PDB file of C-alpha atoms and ligand atoms in Angstrom:
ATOM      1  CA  UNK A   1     -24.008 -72.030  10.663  1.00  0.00           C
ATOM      2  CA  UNK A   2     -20.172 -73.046  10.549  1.00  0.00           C
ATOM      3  CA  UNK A   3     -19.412 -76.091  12.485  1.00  0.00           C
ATOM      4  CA  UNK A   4     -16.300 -75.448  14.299  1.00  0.00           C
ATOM      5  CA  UNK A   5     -13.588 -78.250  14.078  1.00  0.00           C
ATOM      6  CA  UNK A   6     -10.720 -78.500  16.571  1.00  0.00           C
ATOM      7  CA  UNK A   7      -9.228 -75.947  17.901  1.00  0.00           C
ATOM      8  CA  UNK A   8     -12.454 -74.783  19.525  1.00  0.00           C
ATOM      9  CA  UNK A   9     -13.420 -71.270  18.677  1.00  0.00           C
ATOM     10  CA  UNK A  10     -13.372 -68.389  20.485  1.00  0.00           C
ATOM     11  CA  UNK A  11     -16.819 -67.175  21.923  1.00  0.00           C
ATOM     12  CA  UNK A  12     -17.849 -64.197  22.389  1.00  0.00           C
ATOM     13  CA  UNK A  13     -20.416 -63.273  25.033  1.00  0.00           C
ATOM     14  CA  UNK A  14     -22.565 -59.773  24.854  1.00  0.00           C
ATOM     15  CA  UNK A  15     -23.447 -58.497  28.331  1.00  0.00           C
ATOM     16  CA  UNK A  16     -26.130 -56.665  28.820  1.00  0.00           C
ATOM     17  CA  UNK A  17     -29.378 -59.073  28.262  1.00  0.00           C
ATOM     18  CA  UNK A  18     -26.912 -62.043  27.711  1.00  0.00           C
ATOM     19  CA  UNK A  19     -24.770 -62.631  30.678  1.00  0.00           C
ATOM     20  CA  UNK A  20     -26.951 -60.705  33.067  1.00  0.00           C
ATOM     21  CA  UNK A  21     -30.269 -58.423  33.173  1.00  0.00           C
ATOM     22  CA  UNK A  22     -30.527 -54.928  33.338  1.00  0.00           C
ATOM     23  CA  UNK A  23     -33.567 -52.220  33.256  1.00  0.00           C
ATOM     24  CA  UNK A  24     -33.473 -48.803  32.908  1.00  0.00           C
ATOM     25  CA  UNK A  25     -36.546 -48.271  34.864  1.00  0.00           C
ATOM     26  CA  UNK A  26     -34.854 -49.703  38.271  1.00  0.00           C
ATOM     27  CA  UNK A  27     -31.958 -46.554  37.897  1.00  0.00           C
ATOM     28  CA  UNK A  28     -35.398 -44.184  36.939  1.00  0.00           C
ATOM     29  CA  UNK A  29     -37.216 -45.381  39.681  1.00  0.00           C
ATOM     30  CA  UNK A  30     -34.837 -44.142  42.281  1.00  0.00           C
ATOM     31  CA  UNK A  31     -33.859 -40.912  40.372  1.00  0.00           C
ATOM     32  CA  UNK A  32     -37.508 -40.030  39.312  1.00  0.00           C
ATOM     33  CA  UNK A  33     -38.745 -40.285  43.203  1.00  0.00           C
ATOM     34  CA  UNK A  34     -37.512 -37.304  44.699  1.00  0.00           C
ATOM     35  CA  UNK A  35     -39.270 -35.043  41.917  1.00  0.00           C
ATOM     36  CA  UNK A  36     -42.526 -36.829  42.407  1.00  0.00           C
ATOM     37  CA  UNK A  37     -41.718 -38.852  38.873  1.00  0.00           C
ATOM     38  CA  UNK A  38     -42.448 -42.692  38.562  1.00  0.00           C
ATOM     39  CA  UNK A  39     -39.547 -44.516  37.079  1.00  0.00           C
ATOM     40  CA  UNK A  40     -42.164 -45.209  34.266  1.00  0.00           C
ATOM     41  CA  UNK A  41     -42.598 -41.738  33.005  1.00  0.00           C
ATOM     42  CA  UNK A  42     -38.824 -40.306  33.743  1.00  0.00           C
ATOM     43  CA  UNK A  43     -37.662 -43.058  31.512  1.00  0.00           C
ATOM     44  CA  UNK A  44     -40.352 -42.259  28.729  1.00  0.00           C
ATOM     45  CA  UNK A  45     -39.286 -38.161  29.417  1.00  0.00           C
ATOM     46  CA  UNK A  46     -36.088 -40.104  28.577  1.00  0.00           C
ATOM     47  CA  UNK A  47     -36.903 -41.802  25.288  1.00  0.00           C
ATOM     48  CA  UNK A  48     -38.863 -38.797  23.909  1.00  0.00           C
ATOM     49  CA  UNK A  49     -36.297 -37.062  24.939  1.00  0.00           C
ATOM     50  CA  UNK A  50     -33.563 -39.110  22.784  1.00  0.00           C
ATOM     51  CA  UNK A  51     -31.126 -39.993  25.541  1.00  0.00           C
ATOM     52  CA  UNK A  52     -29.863 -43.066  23.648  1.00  0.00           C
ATOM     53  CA  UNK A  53     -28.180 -40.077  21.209  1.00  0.00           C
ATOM     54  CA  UNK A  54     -25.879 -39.168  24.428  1.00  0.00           C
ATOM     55  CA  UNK A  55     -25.960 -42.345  26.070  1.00  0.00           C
ATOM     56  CA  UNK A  56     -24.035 -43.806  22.082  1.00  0.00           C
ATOM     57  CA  UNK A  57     -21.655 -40.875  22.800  1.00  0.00           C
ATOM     58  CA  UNK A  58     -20.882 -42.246  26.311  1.00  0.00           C
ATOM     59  CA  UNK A  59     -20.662 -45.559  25.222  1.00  0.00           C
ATOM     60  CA  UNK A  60     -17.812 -44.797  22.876  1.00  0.00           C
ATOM     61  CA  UNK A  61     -16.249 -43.287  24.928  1.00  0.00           C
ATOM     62  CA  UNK A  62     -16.468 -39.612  24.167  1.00  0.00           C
ATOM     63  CA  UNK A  63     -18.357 -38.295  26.560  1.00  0.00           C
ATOM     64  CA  UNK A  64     -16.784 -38.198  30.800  1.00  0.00           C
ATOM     65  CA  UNK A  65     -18.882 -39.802  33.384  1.00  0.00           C
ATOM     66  CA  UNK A  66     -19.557 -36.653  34.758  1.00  0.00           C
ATOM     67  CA  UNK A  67     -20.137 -35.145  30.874  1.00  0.00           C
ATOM     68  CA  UNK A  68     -22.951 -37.743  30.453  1.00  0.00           C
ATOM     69  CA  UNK A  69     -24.423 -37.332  33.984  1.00  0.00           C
ATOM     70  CA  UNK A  70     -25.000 -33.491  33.956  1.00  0.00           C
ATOM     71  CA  UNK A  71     -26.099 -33.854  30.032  1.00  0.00           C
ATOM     72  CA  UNK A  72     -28.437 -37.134  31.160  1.00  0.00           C
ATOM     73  CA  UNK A  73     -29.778 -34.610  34.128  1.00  0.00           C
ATOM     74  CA  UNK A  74     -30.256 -31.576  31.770  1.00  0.00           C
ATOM     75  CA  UNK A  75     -31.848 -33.181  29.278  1.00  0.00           C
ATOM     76  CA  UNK A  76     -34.795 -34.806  31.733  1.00  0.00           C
ATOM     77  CA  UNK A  77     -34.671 -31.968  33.831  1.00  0.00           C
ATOM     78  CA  UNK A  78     -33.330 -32.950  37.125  1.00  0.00           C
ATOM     79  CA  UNK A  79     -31.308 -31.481  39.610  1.00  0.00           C
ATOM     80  CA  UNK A  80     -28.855 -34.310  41.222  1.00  0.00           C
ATOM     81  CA  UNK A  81     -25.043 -33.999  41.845  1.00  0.00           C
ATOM     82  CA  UNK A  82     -22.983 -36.599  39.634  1.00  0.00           C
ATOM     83  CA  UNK A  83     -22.518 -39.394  42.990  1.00  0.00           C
ATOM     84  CA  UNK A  84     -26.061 -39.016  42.962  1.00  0.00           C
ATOM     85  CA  UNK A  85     -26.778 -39.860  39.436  1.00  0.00           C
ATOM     86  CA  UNK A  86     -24.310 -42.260  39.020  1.00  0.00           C
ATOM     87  CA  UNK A  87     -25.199 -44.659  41.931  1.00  0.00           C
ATOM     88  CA  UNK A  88     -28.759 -44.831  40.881  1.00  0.00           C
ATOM     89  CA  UNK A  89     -27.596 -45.544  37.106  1.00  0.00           C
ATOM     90  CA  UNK A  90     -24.870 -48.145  37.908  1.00  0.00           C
ATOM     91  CA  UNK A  91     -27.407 -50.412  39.988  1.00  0.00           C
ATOM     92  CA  UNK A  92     -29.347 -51.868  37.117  1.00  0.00           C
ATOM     93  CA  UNK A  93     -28.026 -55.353  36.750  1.00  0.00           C
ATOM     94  CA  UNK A  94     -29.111 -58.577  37.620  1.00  0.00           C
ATOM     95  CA  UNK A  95     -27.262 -62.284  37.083  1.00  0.00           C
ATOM     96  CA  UNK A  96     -28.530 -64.406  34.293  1.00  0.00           C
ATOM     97  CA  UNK A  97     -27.597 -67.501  36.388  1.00  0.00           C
ATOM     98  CA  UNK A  98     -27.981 -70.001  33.343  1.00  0.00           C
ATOM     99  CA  UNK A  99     -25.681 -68.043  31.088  1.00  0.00           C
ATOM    100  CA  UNK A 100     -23.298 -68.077  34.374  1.00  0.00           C
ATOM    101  CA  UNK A 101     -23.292 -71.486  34.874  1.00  0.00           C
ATOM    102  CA  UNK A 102     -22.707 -72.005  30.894  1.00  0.00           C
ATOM    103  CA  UNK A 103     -19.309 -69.499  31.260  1.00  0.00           C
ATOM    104  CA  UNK A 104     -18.136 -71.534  34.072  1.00  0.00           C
ATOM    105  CA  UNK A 105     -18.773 -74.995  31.992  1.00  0.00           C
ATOM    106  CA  UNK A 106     -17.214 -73.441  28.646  1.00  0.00           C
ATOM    107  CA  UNK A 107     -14.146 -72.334  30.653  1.00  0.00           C
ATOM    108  CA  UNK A 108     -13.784 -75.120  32.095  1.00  0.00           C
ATOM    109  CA  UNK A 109     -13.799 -77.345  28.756  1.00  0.00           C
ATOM    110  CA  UNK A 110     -11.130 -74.613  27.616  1.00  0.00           C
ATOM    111  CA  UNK A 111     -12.879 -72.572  25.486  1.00  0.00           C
ATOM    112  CA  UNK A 112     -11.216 -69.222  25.204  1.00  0.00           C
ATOM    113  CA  UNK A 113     -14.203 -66.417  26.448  1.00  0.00           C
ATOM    114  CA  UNK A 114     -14.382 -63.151  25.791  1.00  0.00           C
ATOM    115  CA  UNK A 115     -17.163 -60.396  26.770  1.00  0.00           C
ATOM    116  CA  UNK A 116     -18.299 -57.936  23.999  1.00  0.00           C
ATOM    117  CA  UNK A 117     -20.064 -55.286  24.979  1.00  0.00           C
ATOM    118  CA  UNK A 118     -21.394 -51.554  24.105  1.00  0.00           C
ATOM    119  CA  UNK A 119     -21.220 -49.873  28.043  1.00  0.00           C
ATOM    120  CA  UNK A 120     -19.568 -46.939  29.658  1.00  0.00           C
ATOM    121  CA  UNK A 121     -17.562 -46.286  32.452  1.00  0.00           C
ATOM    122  CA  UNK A 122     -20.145 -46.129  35.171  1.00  0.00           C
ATOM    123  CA  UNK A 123     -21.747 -49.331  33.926  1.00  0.00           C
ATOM    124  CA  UNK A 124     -18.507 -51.340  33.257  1.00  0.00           C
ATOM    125  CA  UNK A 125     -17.189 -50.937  36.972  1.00  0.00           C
ATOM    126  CA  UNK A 126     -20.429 -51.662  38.369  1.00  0.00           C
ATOM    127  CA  UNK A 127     -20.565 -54.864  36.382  1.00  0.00           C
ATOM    128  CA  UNK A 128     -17.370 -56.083  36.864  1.00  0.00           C
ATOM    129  CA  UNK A 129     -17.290 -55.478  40.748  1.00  0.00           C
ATOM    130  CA  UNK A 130     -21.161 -57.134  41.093  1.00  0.00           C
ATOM    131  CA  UNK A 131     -20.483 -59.980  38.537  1.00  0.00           C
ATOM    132  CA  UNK A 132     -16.530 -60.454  39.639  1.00  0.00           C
ATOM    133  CA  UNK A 133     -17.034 -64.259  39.823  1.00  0.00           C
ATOM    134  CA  UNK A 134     -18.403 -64.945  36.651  1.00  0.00           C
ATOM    135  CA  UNK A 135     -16.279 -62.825  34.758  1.00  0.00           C
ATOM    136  CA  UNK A 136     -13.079 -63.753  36.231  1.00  0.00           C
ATOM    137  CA  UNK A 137     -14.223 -67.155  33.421  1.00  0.00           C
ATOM    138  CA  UNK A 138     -13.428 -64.208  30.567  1.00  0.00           C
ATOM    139  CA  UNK A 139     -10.182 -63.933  28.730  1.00  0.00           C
ATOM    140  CA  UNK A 140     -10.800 -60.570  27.767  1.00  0.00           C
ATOM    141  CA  UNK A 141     -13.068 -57.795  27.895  1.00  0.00           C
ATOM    142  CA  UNK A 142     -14.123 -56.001  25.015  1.00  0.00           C
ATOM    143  CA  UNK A 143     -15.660 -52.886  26.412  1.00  0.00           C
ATOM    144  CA  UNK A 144     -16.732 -49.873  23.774  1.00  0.00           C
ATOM    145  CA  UNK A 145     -16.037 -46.833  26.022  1.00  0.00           C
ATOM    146  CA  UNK A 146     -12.573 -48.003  25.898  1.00  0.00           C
ATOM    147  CA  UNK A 147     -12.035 -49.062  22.445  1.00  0.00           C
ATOM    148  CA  UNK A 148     -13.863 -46.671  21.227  1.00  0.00           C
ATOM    149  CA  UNK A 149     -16.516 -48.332  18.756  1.00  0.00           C
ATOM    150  CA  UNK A 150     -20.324 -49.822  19.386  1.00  0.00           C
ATOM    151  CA  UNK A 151     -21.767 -52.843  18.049  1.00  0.00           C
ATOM    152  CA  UNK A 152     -22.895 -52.914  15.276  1.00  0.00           C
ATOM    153  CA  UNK A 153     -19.892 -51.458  13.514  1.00  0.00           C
ATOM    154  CA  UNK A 154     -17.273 -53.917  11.721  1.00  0.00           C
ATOM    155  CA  UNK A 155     -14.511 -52.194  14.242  1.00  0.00           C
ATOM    156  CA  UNK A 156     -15.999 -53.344  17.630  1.00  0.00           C
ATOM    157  CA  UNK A 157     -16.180 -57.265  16.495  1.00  0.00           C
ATOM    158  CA  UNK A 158     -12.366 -56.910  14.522  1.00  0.00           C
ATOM    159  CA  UNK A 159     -11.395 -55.981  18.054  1.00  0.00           C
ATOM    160  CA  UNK A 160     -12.822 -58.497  20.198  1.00  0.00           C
ATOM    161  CA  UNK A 161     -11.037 -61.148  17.482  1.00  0.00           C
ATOM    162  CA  UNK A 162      -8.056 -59.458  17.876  1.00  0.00           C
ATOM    163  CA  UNK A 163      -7.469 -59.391  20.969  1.00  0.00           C
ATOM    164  CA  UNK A 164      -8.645 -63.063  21.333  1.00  0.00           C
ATOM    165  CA  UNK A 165      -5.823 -63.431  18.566  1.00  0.00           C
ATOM    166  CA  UNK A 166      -8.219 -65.388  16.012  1.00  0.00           C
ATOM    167  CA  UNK A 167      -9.333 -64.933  12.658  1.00  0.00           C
ATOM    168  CA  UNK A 168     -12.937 -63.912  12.719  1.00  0.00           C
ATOM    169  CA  UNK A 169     -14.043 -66.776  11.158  1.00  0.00           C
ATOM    170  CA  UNK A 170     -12.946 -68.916  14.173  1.00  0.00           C
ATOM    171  CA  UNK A 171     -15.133 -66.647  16.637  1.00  0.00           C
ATOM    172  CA  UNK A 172     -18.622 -67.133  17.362  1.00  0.00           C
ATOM    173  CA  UNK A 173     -20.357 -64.049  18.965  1.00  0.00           C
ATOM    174  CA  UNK A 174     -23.911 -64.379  20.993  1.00  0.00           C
ATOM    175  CA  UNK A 175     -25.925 -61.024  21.669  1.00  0.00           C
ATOM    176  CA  UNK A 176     -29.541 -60.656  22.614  1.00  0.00           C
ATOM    177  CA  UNK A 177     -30.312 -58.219  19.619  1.00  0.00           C
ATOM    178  CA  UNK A 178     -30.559 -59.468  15.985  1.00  0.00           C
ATOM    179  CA  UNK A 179     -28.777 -55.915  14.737  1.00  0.00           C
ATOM    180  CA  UNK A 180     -25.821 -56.897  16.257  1.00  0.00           C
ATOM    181  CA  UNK A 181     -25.726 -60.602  15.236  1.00  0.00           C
ATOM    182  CA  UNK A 182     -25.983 -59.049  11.785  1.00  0.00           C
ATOM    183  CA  UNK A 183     -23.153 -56.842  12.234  1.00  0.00           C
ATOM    184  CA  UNK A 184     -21.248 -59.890  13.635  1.00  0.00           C
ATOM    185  CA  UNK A 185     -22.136 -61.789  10.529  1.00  0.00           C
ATOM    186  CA  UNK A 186     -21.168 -58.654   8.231  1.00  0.00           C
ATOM    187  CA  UNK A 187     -17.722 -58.655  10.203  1.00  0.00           C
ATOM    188  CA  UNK A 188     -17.043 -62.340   9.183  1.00  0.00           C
ATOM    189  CA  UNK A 189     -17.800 -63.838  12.306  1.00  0.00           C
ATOM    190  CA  UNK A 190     -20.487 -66.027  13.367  1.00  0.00           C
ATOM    191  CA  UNK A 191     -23.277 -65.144  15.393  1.00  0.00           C
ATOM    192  CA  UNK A 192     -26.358 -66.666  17.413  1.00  0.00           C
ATOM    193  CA  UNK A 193     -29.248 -64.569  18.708  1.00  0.00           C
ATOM    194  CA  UNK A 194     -29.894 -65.040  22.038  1.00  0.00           C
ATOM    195  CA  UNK A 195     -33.464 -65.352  23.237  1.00  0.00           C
ATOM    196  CA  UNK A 196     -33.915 -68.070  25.543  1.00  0.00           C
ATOM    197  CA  UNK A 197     -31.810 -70.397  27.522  1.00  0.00           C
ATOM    198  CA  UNK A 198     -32.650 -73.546  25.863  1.00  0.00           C
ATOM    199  CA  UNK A 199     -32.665 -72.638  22.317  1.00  0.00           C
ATOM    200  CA  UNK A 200     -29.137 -70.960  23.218  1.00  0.00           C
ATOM    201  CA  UNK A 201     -27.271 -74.758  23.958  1.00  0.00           C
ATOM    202  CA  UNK A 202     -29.036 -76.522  21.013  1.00  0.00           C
ATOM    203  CA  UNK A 203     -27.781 -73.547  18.406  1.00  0.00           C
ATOM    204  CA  UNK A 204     -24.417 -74.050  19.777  1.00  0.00           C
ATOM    205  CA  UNK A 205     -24.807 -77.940  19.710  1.00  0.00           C
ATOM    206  CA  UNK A 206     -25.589 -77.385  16.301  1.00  0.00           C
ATOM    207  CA  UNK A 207     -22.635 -75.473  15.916  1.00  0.00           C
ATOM    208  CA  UNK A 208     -20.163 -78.366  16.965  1.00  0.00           C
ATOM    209  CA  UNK A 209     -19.878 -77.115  20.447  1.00  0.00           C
ATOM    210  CA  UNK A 210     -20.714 -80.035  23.117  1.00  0.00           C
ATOM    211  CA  UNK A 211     -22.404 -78.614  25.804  1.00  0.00           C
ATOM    212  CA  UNK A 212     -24.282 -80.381  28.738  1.00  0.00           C
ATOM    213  CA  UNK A 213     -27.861 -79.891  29.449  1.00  0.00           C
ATOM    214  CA  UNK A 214     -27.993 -77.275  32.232  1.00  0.00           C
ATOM    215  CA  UNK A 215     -30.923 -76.462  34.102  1.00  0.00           C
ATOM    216  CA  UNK A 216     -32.865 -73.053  33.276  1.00  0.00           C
ATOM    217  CA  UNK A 217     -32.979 -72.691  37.655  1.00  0.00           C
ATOM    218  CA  UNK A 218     -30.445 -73.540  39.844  1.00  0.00           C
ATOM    219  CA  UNK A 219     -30.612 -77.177  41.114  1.00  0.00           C
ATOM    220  CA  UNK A 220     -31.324 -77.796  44.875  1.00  0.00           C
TER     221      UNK A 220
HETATM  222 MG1   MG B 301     -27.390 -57.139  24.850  1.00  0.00          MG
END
């Protein structure tokens, strides 16, 4: 692990599973019920399935909302106009309130933030709307339906150091799954894999960044 020096680095937050929670199941649930399907199975008809194949399309941006609802809906077999589909899919997100409080603390200290992450249209405005508060602390947003490139590929972490206006060596890029801390690495930046809260400040302690010990819950 580099230990940044002065200037601090920029760092690079993924979203999903990072700055807040999300679960497929909760958008299944509601779309599943009126065809007598638990959230459980429609997401496994899902999987089996291989939604992710159109869901990477939609992600880099190839595919229109309404493309990727009425191919989503095909491909499971159900029969829902696209406002239908697309309010049960956006509403999958809940706050990782740690992580939250650590973006406010970083901005505050004057660490330059940016948000890296593979989404799509539907997801991105439901985010940014829900999660306004805490992402008003980001610089930038790197979103892959609009640059057109996913994590892992070299592209998608270039960008998110360009547009920061660093070097990638001077950017430090935290995501929740190890493939795309390896693709970080491979890109030249440096990279921590989330898991939990705790472990999160020591490994950036450890990587010369001075951050305070904040509570896992909320204090009273
Ligand atoms: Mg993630």
């Amino acid at each position: 692990m580099t230990l940044f020096k002065k200037p601090h680095p920029v760092l690079i937050f993924d979203f999903g599973n990072v700055v807040a929670y999300f679960d497929y199941q909760k958008a299944c649930d509601v779309l599943g019920r009126p065809f007598g399907l638990s959230g459980a199975d429609l997401l496994e008809r899902a999987r089996t399935r291989n939604y992710v194949a159109i869901l990477q399309q939609y992600e880099r941006g190839a595919l229109t909302a309404e493309e990727f609802s009425e191919r989503f809906c095909t491909l499971v077999g159900l029969d829902l106009s696209h406002q239908e589909f697309a309010a049960a899919w956006s509403d999958i997100f809940w706050l990782n309130e740690p992580i939250a409080r650590l973006v406010e603390y970083l901005k505050q200290q004057g660490y330059r933030l940016v948000l890296g992450s593979n989404t799509n249209a539907l997801h991105a405005a439901q985010f940014q709307n829900q999660f306004a508060e805490t992402l008003a602390h980001f610089d930038h947003l790197v979103l892959s339906h609009e640059i057109g490139h996913l994590k892992p590929s070299a592209e998608f972490y270039l960008a998110c150091a360009s547009v920061a206006g660093e070097a990638p060596a001077t950017c430090l890029f935290i995501d929740d799954l190890a493939e795309n801390v390896d693709g970080a690495k491979a890109a030249g930046l440096s990279a921590l894999h989330f898991t939990e809260f705790p472990t999160l400040l020591n490994d950036l302690r450890a990587a010369g960044i001075d951050v305070p010990s904040i509570p896992a819950s909320k204090p009273a």
